[in-house]
Amino acid sequence: MMSNDQLYRVISIAVLAGIVGFCLLHFLGAGRKVRSAGPAGGKADLNRLGLIERASYVLMALTLQALACTGMTQNIVTGGKLTGWFLMAHVGSGGAFMFFLLLTALLGAGSAAGPNAKFAPSQRCAFWATLTLGAATALTMMVSMLPIFGPYGLEVLRDVHRYCGLALLATGYWHLYQTFIVRRGRLGWLLSGKVSSDWARHYCPEWWQVAKK
Amino acid sequence: MKNKAKPAAPRWMIFVAAAAVALTCLTGKAFAKPEKQVAPDPSRTTPVHNIPLFDADGEQIDPADKEAAPLSQKVTCGKCHDYEIIERGWHFNTGDANVPPGRPGQPWVLADPATGTQIPISPRGWKGSYKPAQIGMSSWVFVDKFGRQLPGGDYGERFADAFGDIETDRWSATDYLSINCLGCHSSDFRQNQDEWAKNVERGNYREAATAASGLGHALGYVNKLPDFDRMLGDDADNPQFVPSVIYDKTRFGHKDAVFVDMAGAKLPNDRCYYCHSGHRTDQQEFEAQEDVHMARGLSCVSCHRNGIDHQISRNYEGETGKAAGYSCRSCHLGESDAMTAELRQGGFGAAPRPAHEGIPQLHLDKMTCTACHSGPVPTAEPKRVQTARIHALGVHGIPYDPNMLPVVLEPVFVKQADGRIAPCRMVFPAFFGRIKDGKVTPMLPPAVLAATGGALATAKGKAPTAPSAEKIADALKALAEDNSLGEAVYVGGGKLWKREGGKLAASDDPAAEPYAWPIAHDVRPASQSLGADGACTDCHSSNSAFLFGKVSPITPVALGEPVEFEMNHFTGQDAMYHKLFGLTFIFRPYLKSFGFVVSGIVLLILLAYGLPGLACMLKRFAGRASQ
């Protein structure tokens, strides 16, 4: 019978391969058309995100990637548990991730809600999913550090933690694909924080109505 | 209507049936009491043993007979209990090459201060120890040396000739050392194992069990009779040393039967303690803590069980055998592959199920239960401990000395063959030897003294003390005069020493590595276990004794610069990683606080935006529905 670690190994490989494959299929199908229909350029004159928001966004994505590498490599390669230097690096990355998750939550919540939200619907979904899964991932690990649960309870918490983490990673990859591949011009606003009116009108029409005023 | 009379059975049939019954009765197979009771009586009552005693020739003992021979338990007990099965039990089968040695256990240690010798010896051939034959020790010499706390049988009887040496053995004088059943099974307060030890030391093997039982007193001193032979009888020159017994007539009753107070399977702990006990040299007796199982009313045999085959369980995980499976894990947690349903379920013997709050499963996978629960709480340096068998504790005539060789350390955490870390007792070997083809063979002290002339001589009238470094060098020089059996070396202090250019030169060698054996007792209460109440820093700190305790290879002679090993050397753990990992526990409380704050704020944000959003969605749905 498969151990929890072996099961997670199979599922995590399937999920990671699945998300890459799904993005690829999506791009070959709908994604390509959506991209080509998007605005080609234009003068970036609308302030979309400030420096701290952008930095928080980028660093959260990077720490999430670090968590994925440190947390999953050992399991994927050996099928075993997360131990040793990988564990230490994972815990360190976890602290940083929680900080940027909090920052992103505080700075972005207002932009992801309401009738004229700054974020497009898919971005809003990704934002709230990230917060929900991020909080679940963090909380399960924090609770497991308290002397409350025994080995079995800790195993359950660890499983919840890593499957939430896996879902968070899948959400992140899907969001990054949607943001940087399906849409045009995202690297530009990531650097400058500004977007063109065409871009805003095309991708975030509700926000554009507010922003153009 | 009249009933028809049944036809009578033919006469010949009645005759055949009667003959068959008579034959069965005569042969006695069906109705006679079995001579040997292989399976013990299942009654929980211990049978009262009011029994006649027999000598080795099968003659009943008459206490009034001045020439009465010593009691033979082989014959007396063997009347009902199958000796041939019993003598294959764990305590008596060390010489049987077909018996798997199992997990390393406590060795015998041949210690001799004059030659700076402490050699771990085990007939089972546990790695790091030497079999008696490997170092030229015959079965008789082995029994002569360690018989004080041997149970009899084995090297003393069954394998006496298999590992014998015509030149040194004196079986014809001492007789074989049969199993001393009462040494374990007697409940009588007069059972005195010290008498056993004393008589074995005197070479009175045949009389030892009688003397120990208190049923009689043994006289004589066979080892003072160099030419004595039991077949030939008396020694005219030294009749006072010829062995004999005087029975205590008050113990014999009607028809010379004797009430033998038997414990049956419920052996008193004291019977086990004579050979299986130890104490820390830094503690007085009143300071020592009892094993938590004993404090709760269990006894040694509550867990260490066996049937008539005497294959007593050692109870380490992975042990095989009929009575195996009464491990810590089986009783407290339940083991899926245990022998019985009760053991698979756990809670055997009212064992409480531990919660292990805050202890990740990894700890249970990588360490034995005893790592956290047994032995003394680890300190910066392991404690010195002395054991019954290694230091002859409890044997009168051997004065107790807290500095007695060899130095045994406890607890030293060592990675076992199964990959788990266990607390161990550890002894570093020390001996003169010969190295040939890269393999070191120890020399027995008499051979060293004979070959080194006066190099290791002790001043007359003084107790032998460990030699100095200079004496070791001189002895090596003397031994080097005949290197036909290999180059002379001295092993000590965790190193192998050779004489090079008139000086001692050290090198590493497997022969100098310590012998370690896992300990299970004394089990501390849960509140004293490592990591109790979430105290991760008991082990996970940059200076924890568990990982960074200092182990010094103390052997009789201090040679060269002192060497020290950190505990992680034996556990195979990365010292640098664990230093750093230990440091992270300083910041862990802050990380936990931060994590809970972050999670709390994020949850509040989710609620603050999620609930209105949900309300909005519900309104929309409600609106659509009404349209």
PDB file of N, CA and C in Angstrom, chain B residues 288-326:
ATOM      1  N   ALA B 288      18.979   6.258  43.065  1.00  0.00           N
ATOM      2  CA  ALA B 288      18.593   5.633  41.791  1.00  0.00           C
ATOM      3  C   ALA B 288      17.075   5.588  41.646  1.00  0.00           C
ATOM      4  N   GLN B 289      16.648   5.702  40.424  1.00  0.00           N
ATOM      5  CA  GLN B 289      15.221   5.674  40.141  1.00  0.00           C
ATOM      6  C   GLN B 289      14.842   4.312  39.570  1.00  0.00           C
ATOM      7  N   GLU B 290      13.742   3.806  40.015  1.00  0.00           N
ATOM      8  CA  GLU B 290      13.285   2.499  39.540  1.00  0.00           C
ATOM      9  C   GLU B 290      12.659   2.653  38.163  1.00  0.00           C
ATOM     10  N   ASP B 291      12.726   1.611  37.400  1.00  0.00           N
ATOM     11  CA  ASP B 291      12.058   1.594  36.105  1.00  0.00           C
ATOM     12  C   ASP B 291      10.559   1.839  36.320  1.00  0.00           C
ATOM     13  N   VAL B 292       9.989   2.667  35.467  1.00  0.00           N
ATOM     14  CA  VAL B 292       8.586   3.061  35.669  1.00  0.00           C
ATOM     15  C   VAL B 292       7.646   1.850  35.628  1.00  0.00           C
ATOM     16  N   HIS B 293       8.039   0.827  34.876  1.00  0.00           N
ATOM     17  CA  HIS B 293       7.194  -0.374  34.835  1.00  0.00           C
ATOM     18  C   HIS B 293       7.206  -1.101  36.179  1.00  0.00           C
ATOM     19  N   MET B 294       8.369  -1.133  36.789  1.00  0.00           N
ATOM     20  CA  MET B 294       8.477  -1.773  38.111  1.00  0.00           C
ATOM     21  C   MET B 294       7.676  -0.964  39.127  1.00  0.00           C
ATOM     22  N   ALA B 295       7.790   0.352  39.014  1.00  0.00           N
ATOM     23  CA  ALA B 295       7.061   1.218  39.943  1.00  0.00           C
ATOM     24  C   ALA B 295       5.548   1.008  39.810  1.00  0.00           C
ATOM     25  N   ARG B 296       5.129   0.609  38.627  1.00  0.00           N
ATOM     26  CA  ARG B 296       3.701   0.372  38.390  1.00  0.00           C
ATOM     27  C   ARG B 296       3.292  -1.072  38.716  1.00  0.00           C
ATOM     28  N   GLY B 297       4.235  -1.851  39.201  1.00  0.00           N
ATOM     29  CA  GLY B 297       3.872  -3.187  39.659  1.00  0.00           C
ATOM     30  C   GLY B 297       4.190  -4.310  38.691  1.00  0.00           C
ATOM     31  N   LEU B 298       4.782  -4.007  37.567  1.00  0.00           N
ATOM     32  CA  LEU B 298       5.158  -5.079  36.649  1.00  0.00           C
ATOM     33  C   LEU B 298       6.494  -5.680  37.101  1.00  0.00           C
ATOM     34  N   SER B 299       6.816  -6.810  36.562  1.00  0.00           N
ATOM     35  CA  SER B 299       8.107  -7.417  36.868  1.00  0.00           C
ATOM     36  C   SER B 299       8.833  -7.686  35.556  1.00  0.00           C
ATOM     37  N   CYS B 300      10.077  -8.121  35.649  1.00  0.00           N
ATOM     38  CA  CYS B 300      10.876  -8.365  34.432  1.00  0.00           C
ATOM     39  C   CYS B 300      10.125  -9.284  33.466  1.00  0.00           C
ATOM     40  N   VAL B 301       9.543 -10.362  34.064  1.00  0.00           N
ATOM     41  CA  VAL B 301       8.925 -11.368  33.206  1.00  0.00           C
ATOM     42  C   VAL B 301       7.521 -10.977  32.744  1.00  0.00           C
ATOM     43  N   SER B 302       7.038  -9.821  33.192  1.00  0.00           N
ATOM     44  CA  SER B 302       5.763  -9.350  32.644  1.00  0.00           C
ATOM     45  C   SER B 302       5.921  -9.101  31.149  1.00  0.00           C
ATOM     46  N   CYS B 303       7.101  -8.649  30.770  1.00  0.00           N
ATOM     47  CA  CYS B 303       7.370  -8.356  29.350  1.00  0.00           C
ATOM     48  C   CYS B 303       8.290  -9.401  28.721  1.00  0.00           C
ATOM     49  N   HIS B 304       9.301  -9.815  29.466  1.00  0.00           N
ATOM     50  CA  HIS B 304      10.256 -10.789  28.910  1.00  0.00           C
ATOM     51  C   HIS B 304       9.699 -12.182  29.167  1.00  0.00           C
ATOM     52  N   ARG B 305       9.062 -12.719  28.153  1.00  0.00           N
ATOM     53  CA  ARG B 305       8.279 -13.949  28.321  1.00  0.00           C
ATOM     54  C   ARG B 305       8.866 -15.124  27.547  1.00  0.00           C
ATOM     55  N   ASN B 306       8.496 -16.292  27.954  1.00  0.00           N
ATOM     56  CA  ASN B 306       8.892 -17.479  27.190  1.00  0.00           C
ATOM     57  C   ASN B 306       8.003 -18.644  27.556  1.00  0.00           C
ATOM     58  N   GLY B 307       8.042 -19.636  26.708  1.00  0.00           N
ATOM     59  CA  GLY B 307       7.342 -20.887  26.989  1.00  0.00           C
ATOM     60  C   GLY B 307       8.329 -21.886  27.530  1.00  0.00           C
ATOM     61  N   ILE B 308       7.968 -23.155  27.481  1.00  0.00           N
ATOM     62  CA  ILE B 308       8.847 -24.208  28.002  1.00  0.00           C
ATOM     63  C   ILE B 308      10.167 -24.250  27.221  1.00  0.00           C
ATOM     64  N   ASP B 309      10.128 -23.721  25.996  1.00  0.00           N
ATOM     65  CA  ASP B 309      11.367 -23.713  25.205  1.00  0.00           C
ATOM     66  C   ASP B 309      12.380 -22.685  25.702  1.00  0.00           C
ATOM     67  N   HIS B 310      11.984 -21.866  26.644  1.00  0.00           N
ATOM     68  CA  HIS B 310      12.872 -20.870  27.245  1.00  0.00           C
ATOM     69  C   HIS B 310      13.471 -19.880  26.247  1.00  0.00           C
ATOM     70  N   GLN B 311      12.750 -19.688  25.147  1.00  0.00           N
ATOM     71  CA  GLN B 311      13.194 -18.663  24.181  1.00  0.00           C
ATOM     72  C   GLN B 311      12.648 -17.332  24.677  1.00  0.00           C
ATOM     73  N   ILE B 312      13.268 -16.816  25.683  1.00  0.00           N
ATOM     74  CA  ILE B 312      12.766 -15.599  26.330  1.00  0.00           C
ATOM     75  C   ILE B 312      12.867 -14.414  25.370  1.00  0.00           C
ATOM     76  N   SER B 313      11.833 -13.602  25.386  1.00  0.00           N
ATOM     77  CA  SER B 313      11.827 -12.485  24.427  1.00  0.00           C
ATOM     78  C   SER B 313      12.691 -11.347  24.948  1.00  0.00           C
ATOM     79  N   ARG B 314      13.410 -10.745  24.034  1.00  0.00           N
ATOM     80  CA  ARG B 314      14.242  -9.586  24.385  1.00  0.00           C
ATOM     81  C   ARG B 314      13.457  -8.302  24.150  1.00  0.00           C
ATOM     82  N   ASN B 315      12.474  -8.392  23.273  1.00  0.00           N
ATOM     83  CA  ASN B 315      11.505  -7.305  23.077  1.00  0.00           C
ATOM     84  C   ASN B 315      12.023  -6.075  22.338  1.00  0.00           C
ATOM     85  N   TYR B 316      13.060  -6.244  21.565  1.00  0.00           N
ATOM     86  CA  TYR B 316      13.430  -5.139  20.676  1.00  0.00           C
ATOM     87  C   TYR B 316      12.597  -5.284  19.406  1.00  0.00           C
ATOM     88  N   GLU B 317      12.433  -4.184  18.725  1.00  0.00           N
ATOM     89  CA  GLU B 317      11.622  -4.242  17.506  1.00  0.00           C
ATOM     90  C   GLU B 317      12.357  -5.027  16.423  1.00  0.00           C
ATOM     91  N   GLY B 318      11.635  -5.837  15.739  1.00  0.00           N
ATOM     92  CA  GLY B 318      12.259  -6.642  14.694  1.00  0.00           C
ATOM     93  C   GLY B 318      12.688  -8.000  15.197  1.00  0.00           C
ATOM     94  N   GLU B 319      12.501  -8.246  16.490  1.00  0.00           N
ATOM     95  CA  GLU B 319      12.873  -9.557  17.041  1.00  0.00           C
ATOM     96  C   GLU B 319      11.924 -10.618  16.486  1.00  0.00           C
ATOM     97  N   THR B 320      12.472 -11.776  16.228  1.00  0.00           N
ATOM     98  CA  THR B 320      11.626 -12.868  15.763  1.00  0.00           C
ATOM     99  C   THR B 320      11.615 -13.961  16.824  1.00  0.00           C
ATOM    100  N   GLY B 321      10.600 -14.765  16.793  1.00  0.00           N
ATOM    101  CA  GLY B 321      10.522 -15.859  17.749  1.00  0.00           C
ATOM    102  C   GLY B 321       9.136 -15.946  18.325  1.00  0.00           C
ATOM    103  N   LYS B 322       8.885 -17.062  19.010  1.00  0.00           N
ATOM    104  CA  LYS B 322       7.547 -17.343  19.509  1.00  0.00           C
ATOM    105  C   LYS B 322       7.036 -16.278  20.464  1.00  0.00           C
ATOM    106  N   ALA B 323       7.904 -15.864  21.385  1.00  0.00           N
ATOM    107  CA  ALA B 323       7.441 -14.924  22.409  1.00  0.00           C
ATOM    108  C   ALA B 323       7.772 -13.486  22.049  1.00  0.00           C
ATOM    109  N   ALA B 324       8.293 -13.276  20.839  1.00  0.00           N
ATOM    110  CA  ALA B 324       8.678 -11.915  20.462  1.00  0.00           C
ATOM    111  C   ALA B 324       7.438 -11.064  20.261  1.00  0.00           C
ATOM    112  N   GLY B 325       7.600  -9.813  20.358  1.00  0.00           N
ATOM    113  CA  GLY B 325       6.490  -8.917  20.060  1.00  0.00           C
ATOM    114  C   GLY B 325       6.034  -8.090  21.241  1.00  0.00           C
ATOM    115  N   TYR B 326       6.596  -8.354  22.424  1.00  0.00           N
ATOM    116  CA  TYR B 326       6.196  -7.558  23.583  1.00  0.00           C
ATOM    117  C   TYR B 326       7.109  -6.329  23.678  1.00  0.00           C
TER     118      TYR B 326
END
